[in-house]
Amino acid sequence: MKKLALLFLLASCSGTTANAPAAKGDPPPSIVLIVTDDQGYGDLGATGNRVIDTPHMDALARDGAGIETFYVSPVCAPTRASLMTGRYNYRTRVVDTWVGRAMMEPDETTVAEVLRDAGFATGIFGKWHLGDSHPMRPMDQGFEESLVHLGGGLAQPSEPPENGRRYTNPILFQNGAPVHTHGYCTDVYFDAALKWISEVHKAGRPFFVYLPTNAPHGPFHDVPQALYEKYLGRDLGPVLLGGAGDRDRVARVFAMIENIDQNVGRLIDKLDTLGIGDDTLVVFMVDNGPNSVRYVGNMRGKKGEVYEGGIRSPFFLRWPARLKAGRKSDRIAAHVDVMPTLLEAAGVALPKGLKLDGRSLLPLVEGKKVAWPDRTIFIQAHRGDRPLPYHHFAARSQRWKLIRPTGFSNERPSKDAPFELYDMANDPREEHDLAAQRPEVTAALRERYDAWFRDVSSTRPHNYEPPRIVIGTDHETTTLLTKQNWRRSEGPGWGVRGRWLVHVARAARFDATVRLKEALRGRAELRIGSARAAVEATGLEQSLTFRNLRVPAGDAEVEFTLTHQGKTSGPHQVVLTRQ
């Protein structure tokens, strides 16, 4: 079992240490967890959207149980870290979405690892976004079968250059190896998942399927054409918030979402055809707020914001054998509650000593009378290498919500940014700031936040340092290094220069292929720890090869520079292959 960090559990967090196993002889249910990317709370008929057609996702809401107030992070990787571990993402080293800030600590114990060790077949189909290289890949973190894209999405710097930003017929990675697929990306994920479900069901194994689609995340150039034209022909006014939204983008997003909905229908049909629909728990949620200004129910906000529209998700649970259709709970809950909920549903106990920040929601959606004291949920995310106190956070109790919306994109907050306090029972749109009128509530929530921030920041030594990519092992003899996982040292956005933090498992010789963004002439230098090599780039090639670099064992940095006409730039990608 992985090393476990001891943590201090706040009373307001209501942490979980164990789950009750199922009754002896009861077969465990299979589990499907669907998480869409940038969909937003309001992009469903079930949540009041009068424009979009989502009959199958609406059926999950109608035929299943639900949590009415469910929180996620304002951006994707932090949500995914919390989903996989049942712990706040700041315990896992995941603090952002890119440039080396979205790699999860390998010592974290994932829900996939626990279920796999309990005999479940485990598979992921879609978006991982918690590390692309060993030992952080899904196949290193409990998934027996994986079909994923790299980084935070297709059309990002982590994709194979030959993919050409495609969502249709994309190059994906199956159990670590690149594969050319056929079809629209969402269809590909569900096709693979349904095929795999049939195989493991035939083998008599319960399964855990994680289906995190990258749709409807941008870019939006490649969407299902017929559905796009359908929504272009509709009156989108009711969802554009008074004309503030981008009509063409929303039409493209809705096309992607309806395509997801069609696949959800195929999934339910497959489960029913196999005779396991009643005994399979299907959970649906999104990862953050919508990726444009559009309808979010009786709320305000979008992706990246800590207002409700940026951090609220639908949370539907369909399990006909155990959950009554239409049962809802009004208790607040969050992404950290997903792992303990799934484990209790599966009848699988937590590994001894493992402590979570979340607690199982199963008693709530079963309608059981259970002690459920008021708790405080904490949400925080912003750009930067390490979290800063009071920067872009929310602290939510059952009634009150304290926020300091200092801007996700800012690495540092404005010093004079105010705190805002809202009475969520009477002001769900967060229109009436009561921080000045209710200073005692503001002070109490700040005190709880302070204790939480100290706690999560002290989970392990060097808490916010990224985990190192391990190279040169038999687990991954060829390692792809991209801007997704480097530490940016120069330039805005993804950066033009940077370095990768690696650990060389044992002394070895490596060949390296450096892919350039554009062919340039100049002196090219590659450094892996103390090993260095240089070549003259002719300006005719978009890749350079360095052979037979002898690299000693231990921690090291990988860095490449090309100097052209007095300016120094970095690589697009670096591929290291152990000889």
XYZ file of C-alpha atoms in Angstrom:
579
model
C 0.000 0.000 0.000
C 1.184 3.500 -0.753
C 2.603 5.698 1.960
C -0.192 7.599 3.662
C 0.126 11.102 4.990
C -1.490 11.741 8.353
C -3.938 14.612 8.288
C -5.849 16.596 10.839
C -9.582 16.397 10.129
C -11.568 19.511 10.872
C -14.916 18.984 12.502
C -16.416 21.131 9.760
C -15.029 18.788 7.079
C -16.685 15.633 8.510
C -14.021 13.262 7.207
C -14.506 9.552 6.565
C -12.294 6.733 7.777
C -14.252 3.623 6.819
C -17.283 2.355 4.943
C -19.598 -0.429 5.970
C -19.146 -3.492 3.761
C -22.104 -4.988 1.965
C -24.019 -7.800 3.594
C -22.319 -11.141 3.212
C -23.312 -12.826 -0.013
C -24.694 -9.686 -1.684
C -23.111 -9.215 -5.127
C -21.542 -5.769 -5.451
C -22.995 -3.351 -7.980
C -20.971 -2.175 -10.919
C -20.314 1.566 -11.111
C -20.173 4.088 -13.954
C -18.993 7.632 -13.205
C -19.657 10.142 -16.016
C -17.972 13.544 -15.791
C -18.325 16.041 -18.635
C -15.859 18.861 -19.238
C -16.961 22.524 -19.022
C -20.643 21.641 -19.380
C -21.971 23.716 -16.521
C -24.969 23.318 -14.246
C -27.503 24.821 -16.624
C -26.792 22.810 -19.772
C -29.546 20.246 -19.162
C -33.270 20.157 -19.587
C -33.422 18.757 -16.052
C -31.891 21.947 -14.652
C -34.266 24.260 -16.475
C -32.629 24.767 -19.879
C -35.482 25.277 -22.383
C -33.297 25.126 -25.490
C -31.060 22.058 -25.274
C -32.224 18.474 -25.877
C -30.783 16.123 -23.228
C -33.477 13.447 -22.752
C -31.124 10.720 -21.516
C -29.319 12.863 -18.948
C -32.703 14.242 -17.893
C -33.841 10.631 -17.395
C -30.916 10.077 -15.019
C -32.265 12.952 -12.950
C -35.872 11.726 -13.162
C -35.223 8.026 -12.585
C -32.483 8.423 -10.010
C -31.692 10.265 -6.794
C -29.708 13.463 -6.468
C -27.909 16.041 -4.391
C -29.393 19.474 -4.989
C -26.356 21.537 -3.931
C -23.167 19.860 -5.092
C -19.827 21.643 -5.446
C -16.815 21.174 -7.676
C -13.723 23.277 -8.280
C -13.880 26.211 -10.721
C -11.500 24.409 -13.109
C -10.979 20.821 -14.156
C -7.788 19.197 -12.805
C -8.470 20.154 -9.154
C -11.948 18.610 -9.418
C -10.497 15.424 -10.899
C -7.902 15.077 -8.141
C -10.637 15.369 -5.505
C -12.856 12.866 -7.335
C -10.116 10.274 -7.536
C -8.908 10.597 -3.938
C -11.795 11.829 -1.777
C -9.404 14.533 -0.583
C -9.053 18.221 -1.268
C -6.801 18.692 -4.264
C -4.351 20.790 -2.255
C -3.395 17.577 -0.460
C -2.523 15.923 -3.785
C -0.075 18.498 -5.278
C -2.635 19.395 -7.965
C -3.034 23.172 -7.750
C -3.790 24.277 -11.322
C -4.422 22.892 -14.811
C -1.118 23.277 -16.700
C 2.676 23.924 -16.740
C 3.552 21.313 -14.135
C 0.781 22.196 -11.690
C -1.659 19.391 -12.524
C 0.339 16.246 -11.719
C -1.060 14.207 -8.840
C 1.189 12.809 -6.132
C 1.679 9.087 -6.918
C 1.417 8.184 -3.235
C -2.233 9.256 -3.198
C -4.641 6.323 -3.061
C -7.308 6.495 -5.773
C -10.808 5.069 -5.834
C -9.679 2.956 -8.802
C -6.887 1.395 -6.755
C -9.195 0.532 -3.875
C -11.851 -0.971 -6.152
C -9.271 -2.869 -8.209
C -7.809 -4.377 -5.053
C -11.350 -5.431 -4.060
C -11.779 -7.377 -7.314
C -13.405 -4.777 -9.572
C -12.334 -4.393 -13.175
C -11.346 -0.734 -13.598
C -11.341 1.319 -16.792
C -11.045 4.963 -17.812
C -12.180 6.306 -21.178
C -11.568 9.995 -21.882
C -9.799 12.709 -19.894
C -7.386 12.012 -17.025
C -5.506 15.327 -16.620
C -3.515 14.285 -13.543
C -0.174 13.443 -15.177
C 0.853 11.970 -18.532
C 4.031 10.130 -17.551
C 5.011 7.365 -15.143
C 4.136 7.058 -12.287
C 1.134 9.389 -12.711
C -0.702 7.825 -15.660
C -4.109 6.227 -15.048
C -2.521 2.824 -15.657
C -0.165 3.593 -12.753
C -3.033 4.752 -10.537
C -5.391 1.792 -10.478
C -6.914 1.570 -13.947
C -6.487 -1.795 -15.652
C -7.779 -0.409 -18.952
C -7.240 3.129 -20.189
C -8.071 4.991 -23.387
C -7.248 8.655 -22.875
C -5.929 11.793 -24.468
C -2.959 13.551 -22.931
C -2.885 16.758 -20.899
C -6.001 18.810 -20.414
C -7.540 18.149 -23.807
C -7.216 17.415 -27.466
C -5.722 20.320 -29.447
C -3.395 21.249 -26.592
C 0.443 21.126 -26.623
C 0.448 17.607 -25.184
C -1.250 16.009 -28.195
C 0.810 14.232 -30.875
C 1.634 16.874 -33.529
C 0.172 14.676 -36.244
C -3.218 14.747 -34.515
C -3.695 18.244 -35.922
C -6.154 19.394 -33.219
C -8.678 16.744 -34.252
C -11.697 15.772 -32.192
C -12.806 13.485 -35.021
C -10.611 10.385 -35.555
C -8.254 11.485 -32.771
C -4.965 9.885 -31.811
C -5.475 8.607 -28.261
C -3.420 6.507 -25.856
C -4.556 3.001 -24.982
C -2.743 1.594 -21.975
C 0.126 3.968 -22.726
C 0.458 3.332 -26.472
C -0.770 5.745 -29.190
C -3.700 4.492 -31.262
C -5.475 5.991 -34.262
C -9.210 5.928 -33.570
C -12.225 6.430 -35.813
C -15.214 8.593 -35.000
C -15.988 11.641 -32.921
C -14.018 11.608 -29.664
C -17.033 11.211 -27.362
C -18.377 8.370 -29.500
C -14.933 6.730 -29.380
C -14.817 6.832 -25.569
C -18.290 5.349 -25.187
C -17.691 2.734 -27.918
C -14.589 1.544 -26.088
C -16.296 1.621 -22.696
C -19.312 -0.369 -23.900
C -17.106 -2.985 -25.547
C -15.026 -3.305 -22.395
C -18.125 -3.523 -20.173
C -19.392 -6.434 -22.266
C -16.056 -8.229 -21.931
C -15.658 -7.851 -18.170
C -19.320 -8.655 -17.548
C -18.913 -11.856 -19.549
C -15.908 -12.659 -17.358
C -18.136 -12.285 -14.293
C -16.403 -9.280 -12.748
C -18.041 -6.171 -11.299
C -16.610 -3.054 -12.902
C -15.817 0.576 -12.272
C -15.981 2.673 -15.441
C -14.771 6.278 -15.330
C -16.098 8.170 -18.374
C -14.698 11.718 -18.257
C -15.387 13.220 -21.682
C -13.278 16.134 -22.940
C -16.404 17.589 -24.576
C -17.733 20.243 -24.474
C -14.296 21.731 -23.696
C -12.907 23.949 -26.450
C -11.653 24.508 -29.034
C -14.938 24.372 -30.897
C -13.824 23.959 -34.498
C -14.649 20.238 -34.665
C -18.147 19.421 -33.416
C -20.945 17.113 -34.665
C -22.032 19.033 -37.760
C -25.705 18.050 -37.949
C -26.273 18.919 -34.303
C -24.409 22.212 -34.720
C -26.684 23.188 -37.590
C -29.703 22.164 -35.509
C -28.806 24.584 -32.727
C -27.813 27.375 -35.117
C -31.402 27.195 -36.316
C -32.847 27.519 -32.821
C -33.653 30.604 -30.798
C -30.801 30.610 -28.295
C -31.925 33.827 -26.657
C -33.246 32.166 -23.477
C -29.768 30.804 -22.628
C -27.588 33.743 -23.712
C -28.308 35.827 -20.607
C -29.708 38.885 -22.306
C -27.562 38.572 -25.418
C -24.260 38.528 -23.517
C -23.328 35.075 -24.787
C -21.647 33.987 -28.003
C -24.394 32.450 -30.158
C -22.119 30.422 -32.437
C -20.091 29.050 -29.525
C -23.209 28.044 -27.616
C -24.551 26.252 -30.698
C -21.287 24.318 -30.934
C -21.262 23.536 -27.207
C -24.866 22.331 -27.283
C -24.043 20.097 -30.261
C -21.262 18.498 -28.223
C -23.535 18.084 -25.210
C -26.386 16.501 -27.144
C -23.838 14.080 -28.608
C -22.841 13.178 -25.041
C -26.506 12.704 -24.193
C -26.967 10.299 -27.099
C -24.057 8.269 -25.774
C -25.503 8.244 -22.262
C -28.596 6.694 -23.831
C -26.456 4.048 -25.520
C -24.798 3.285 -22.185
C -28.094 2.754 -20.364
C -29.361 0.591 -23.232
C -26.207 -1.556 -23.051
C -26.524 -2.045 -19.296
C -30.184 -3.028 -19.690
C -29.387 -5.388 -22.582
C -26.784 -7.114 -20.430
C -29.367 -7.433 -17.664
C -27.413 -5.317 -15.191
C -29.109 -1.926 -15.530
C -30.912 -2.177 -12.190
C -27.794 -3.293 -10.363
C -25.378 -0.698 -11.779
C -24.840 2.650 -10.090
C -24.551 5.383 -12.745
C -23.379 8.776 -11.488
C -23.480 11.934 -13.616
C -21.780 15.250 -12.865
C -19.711 18.014 -14.481
C -16.244 19.260 -13.554
C -16.794 23.039 -13.285
C -18.943 25.880 -14.561
C -19.786 26.515 -18.229
C -17.081 27.644 -20.650
C -19.009 30.742 -21.772
C -21.519 33.188 -20.361
C -24.833 31.326 -20.554
C -27.737 30.007 -18.518
C -26.792 28.524 -15.116
C -30.180 28.319 -13.449
C -30.978 30.770 -10.666
C -27.296 31.569 -10.175
C -24.521 33.684 -11.632
C -20.988 32.803 -12.678
C -19.080 30.618 -15.118
C -15.944 28.495 -15.317
C -13.070 29.902 -13.278
C -15.315 31.842 -10.899
C -16.230 31.058 -7.298
C -19.780 32.335 -7.626
C -22.293 29.495 -7.689
C -22.439 29.166 -11.472
C -18.706 28.474 -11.577
C -18.608 25.750 -8.919
C -22.016 24.048 -8.896
C -22.635 20.739 -10.622
C -25.679 18.532 -11.101
C -25.232 15.259 -9.237
C -27.492 12.412 -10.327
C -27.311 8.806 -9.102
C -29.245 6.102 -10.957
C -29.399 2.736 -9.193
C -32.903 1.286 -9.581
C -32.259 -1.666 -7.276
C -31.484 0.594 -4.338
C -32.299 4.270 -4.932
C -35.834 5.599 -5.192
C -36.513 7.684 -8.291
C -36.806 11.380 -7.592
C -35.380 11.344 -4.069
C -33.334 14.502 -3.454
C -31.206 15.735 -0.584
C -30.777 19.418 0.212
C -27.566 18.891 2.200
C -24.469 20.510 0.688
C -21.876 18.130 -0.756
C -18.812 18.221 -2.966
C -16.370 16.336 -5.165
C -14.489 15.011 -2.124
C -17.615 12.989 -1.275
C -17.607 10.957 -4.493
C -14.960 8.387 -3.546
C -16.473 7.485 -0.149
C -19.939 7.336 -1.741
C -18.796 4.922 -4.449
C -16.924 2.744 -1.977
C -19.886 2.452 0.368
C -22.139 1.605 -2.586
C -19.667 -1.101 -3.610
C -19.446 -2.464 -0.071
C -15.695 -1.880 -0.040
C -13.958 -0.660 3.095
C -11.253 1.976 3.011
C -7.690 0.723 3.393
C -6.598 0.860 6.997
C -5.212 4.266 7.923
C -6.507 6.093 4.872
C -8.446 9.207 5.823
C -10.576 11.272 3.510
C -11.980 14.788 3.570
C -15.303 13.633 2.141
C -18.046 11.416 3.482
C -20.451 9.013 1.845
C -23.644 10.582 0.497
C -25.377 7.224 0.142
C -27.447 7.549 3.353
C -28.750 10.916 2.145
C -29.905 9.671 -1.245
C -31.342 6.521 0.339
C -33.456 8.703 2.606
C -32.029 7.265 5.797
C -32.143 9.156 9.070
C -28.501 9.812 9.766
C -26.607 12.314 11.879
C -25.460 14.977 9.456
C -24.049 17.984 11.316
C -23.521 21.246 9.489
C -20.240 21.176 7.633
C -18.131 23.702 5.753
C -16.947 22.929 2.234
C -13.889 24.726 0.916
C -13.176 25.502 -2.728
C -10.089 27.345 -3.965
C -8.184 27.513 -7.255
C -6.032 30.056 -9.030
C -3.025 30.261 -11.311
C 0.435 29.978 -9.787
C 2.878 27.425 -8.466
C 1.420 27.421 -4.980
C -1.875 28.449 -3.379
C -2.018 31.709 -1.469
C -4.257 32.329 1.560
C -7.551 34.074 0.798
C -6.917 34.006 -2.955
C -10.000 33.114 -5.039
C -11.738 30.862 -2.529
C -15.177 29.942 -1.230
C -16.124 28.632 2.203
C -19.682 27.251 2.211
C -21.757 26.119 5.164
C -25.330 24.927 4.814
C -26.640 28.494 4.996
C -23.710 30.859 4.491
C -21.072 31.343 1.820
C -17.935 33.457 2.231
C -15.925 34.211 -0.900
C -13.061 36.387 -2.040
C -13.329 36.397 -5.842
C -9.841 37.664 -6.681
C -9.696 36.070 -10.136
C -8.607 32.577 -11.160
C -6.180 33.894 -13.788
C -4.261 36.067 -11.313
C -1.237 34.437 -9.707
C -1.518 36.944 -6.857
C -4.637 38.637 -5.471
C -5.233 42.338 -5.211
C -4.440 43.387 -1.661
C -7.619 45.428 -1.317
C -9.991 42.790 -2.730
C -12.950 42.507 -0.328
C -14.535 39.445 1.230
C -18.167 38.822 0.279
C -20.745 37.014 2.406
C -24.039 35.632 1.121
C -27.067 34.089 2.813
C -27.594 31.217 0.374
C -30.953 30.243 1.837
C -32.419 33.622 0.850
C -30.048 34.885 -1.854
C -29.074 32.050 -4.218
C -27.982 34.552 -6.906
C -25.425 36.099 -4.527
C -26.701 39.627 -5.089
C -26.674 41.000 -1.517
C -23.270 41.067 0.182
C -23.754 40.841 3.946
C -20.089 40.849 5.031
C -20.417 44.243 6.717
C -23.810 43.495 8.292
C -22.858 40.053 9.651
C -19.214 40.374 10.776
C -19.580 37.493 13.247
C -20.465 35.073 10.425
C -17.625 36.386 8.274
C -15.179 35.962 11.153
C -16.346 32.419 11.911
C -16.015 31.288 8.295
C -12.605 32.954 7.996
C -11.476 31.076 11.100
C -12.615 27.768 9.615
C -10.936 28.619 6.319
C -7.669 29.476 8.101
C -7.661 26.103 9.879
C -8.468 24.288 6.613
C -5.758 26.080 4.634
C -3.113 25.336 7.282
C -4.227 21.722 7.369
C -4.227 20.973 3.639
C -0.978 22.915 3.146
C 0.822 20.711 5.679
C -0.268 17.340 4.292
C 3.309 16.377 3.386
C 6.786 17.955 3.288
C 7.216 20.403 0.410
C 3.475 20.182 -0.021
C 3.165 22.173 -3.224
C 6.243 20.950 -5.072
C 5.211 18.940 -8.143
C 5.904 15.207 -8.235
C 8.787 14.216 -10.485
C 8.370 12.302 -13.714
C 10.274 9.028 -13.385
C 12.266 8.066 -16.481
C 14.245 5.013 -17.448
C 12.050 2.318 -15.890
C 10.567 -0.793 -17.483
C 7.125 0.746 -16.835
C 7.792 3.434 -19.439
C 10.942 3.100 -21.523
C 9.888 6.003 -23.767
C 8.721 9.171 -22.032
C 7.008 12.100 -23.751
C 7.681 15.485 -22.173
C 5.319 18.333 -23.083
C 4.512 21.849 -21.928
C 1.610 20.419 -19.957
C 4.066 19.164 -17.352
C 7.069 21.475 -17.566
C 7.918 24.288 -15.178
C 7.575 27.383 -17.319
C 10.545 29.727 -17.024
C 9.863 32.268 -19.775
C 6.921 33.550 -21.777
C 3.186 33.889 -21.189
C 0.594 31.129 -21.330
C 2.163 27.746 -21.953
C 5.572 29.480 -22.129
C 8.380 29.479 -24.681
C 11.014 28.073 -22.340
C 10.871 25.724 -19.391
C 12.306 22.627 -17.766
C 10.996 19.256 -16.635
C 11.680 17.876 -13.181
C 12.479 14.176 -13.479
C 13.898 11.341 -11.463
C 16.232 8.954 -13.269
C 15.419 5.544 -11.813
C 18.848 4.111 -12.578
C 21.882 5.182 -14.559
C 21.195 4.595 -18.235
C 21.823 5.837 -21.732
C 19.064 7.741 -23.489
C 18.272 8.832 -27.006
C 16.266 12.035 -27.335
C 14.103 13.412 -30.121
C 13.240 17.078 -29.812
C 10.178 18.290 -31.716
C 10.249 21.971 -32.648
C 7.289 24.278 -33.073
C 9.000 25.658 -36.194
C 12.205 24.833 -38.034
C 14.941 27.277 -37.043
C 18.644 27.521 -37.686
C 20.981 27.827 -34.725
C 22.718 26.085 -31.869
C 20.563 23.514 -30.088
C 21.480 22.241 -26.629
C 19.905 19.477 -24.543
C 20.570 18.917 -20.856
C 19.444 15.948 -18.747
C 20.970 16.464 -15.340
C 24.725 16.491 -15.806
C 24.495 15.019 -19.301
C 24.743 17.615 -22.048
C 24.783 17.518 -25.838
C 24.642 20.097 -28.631
C 23.980 20.073 -32.380
C 23.666 22.695 -35.098
C 20.112 22.986 -36.384
C 20.044 23.654 -40.125
C 16.618 25.296 -40.205
C 15.294 22.549 -42.486
C 13.993 20.099 -39.911
C 11.297 20.257 -37.248
C 12.881 17.587 -35.090
C 16.392 17.054 -33.789
C 17.976 13.838 -32.514
C 20.471 13.422 -29.688
C 21.891 9.954 -29.180
C 23.597 8.009 -26.443
C 23.396 10.460 -23.555
C 24.736 8.817 -20.424
C 22.540 9.986 -17.534
C 23.308 9.170 -13.890
C 20.612 8.071 -11.458
C 18.830 10.568 -9.247
C 16.861 13.779 -9.489
C 17.513 15.836 -12.585
C 16.163 18.551 -14.852
C 15.559 18.233 -18.574
C 15.975 21.414 -20.579
C 16.364 22.218 -24.270
C 17.240 25.547 -25.851
C 17.747 26.671 -29.429
C 19.486 29.997 -30.065
C 18.455 31.646 -33.340
C 19.543 35.172 -34.330
C 20.343 36.018 -30.742
C 17.005 34.791 -29.359
C 16.601 31.615 -27.331
C 13.520 29.423 -27.528
C 12.492 26.054 -26.160
C 11.089 22.863 -27.692
C 7.561 21.850 -28.552
C 8.027 18.362 -27.109
C 10.888 16.095 -26.046
C 10.819 12.299 -26.386
C 13.293 10.368 -24.208
C 13.960 6.709 -24.949
C 16.057 4.510 -22.689
C 18.468 2.345 -24.665
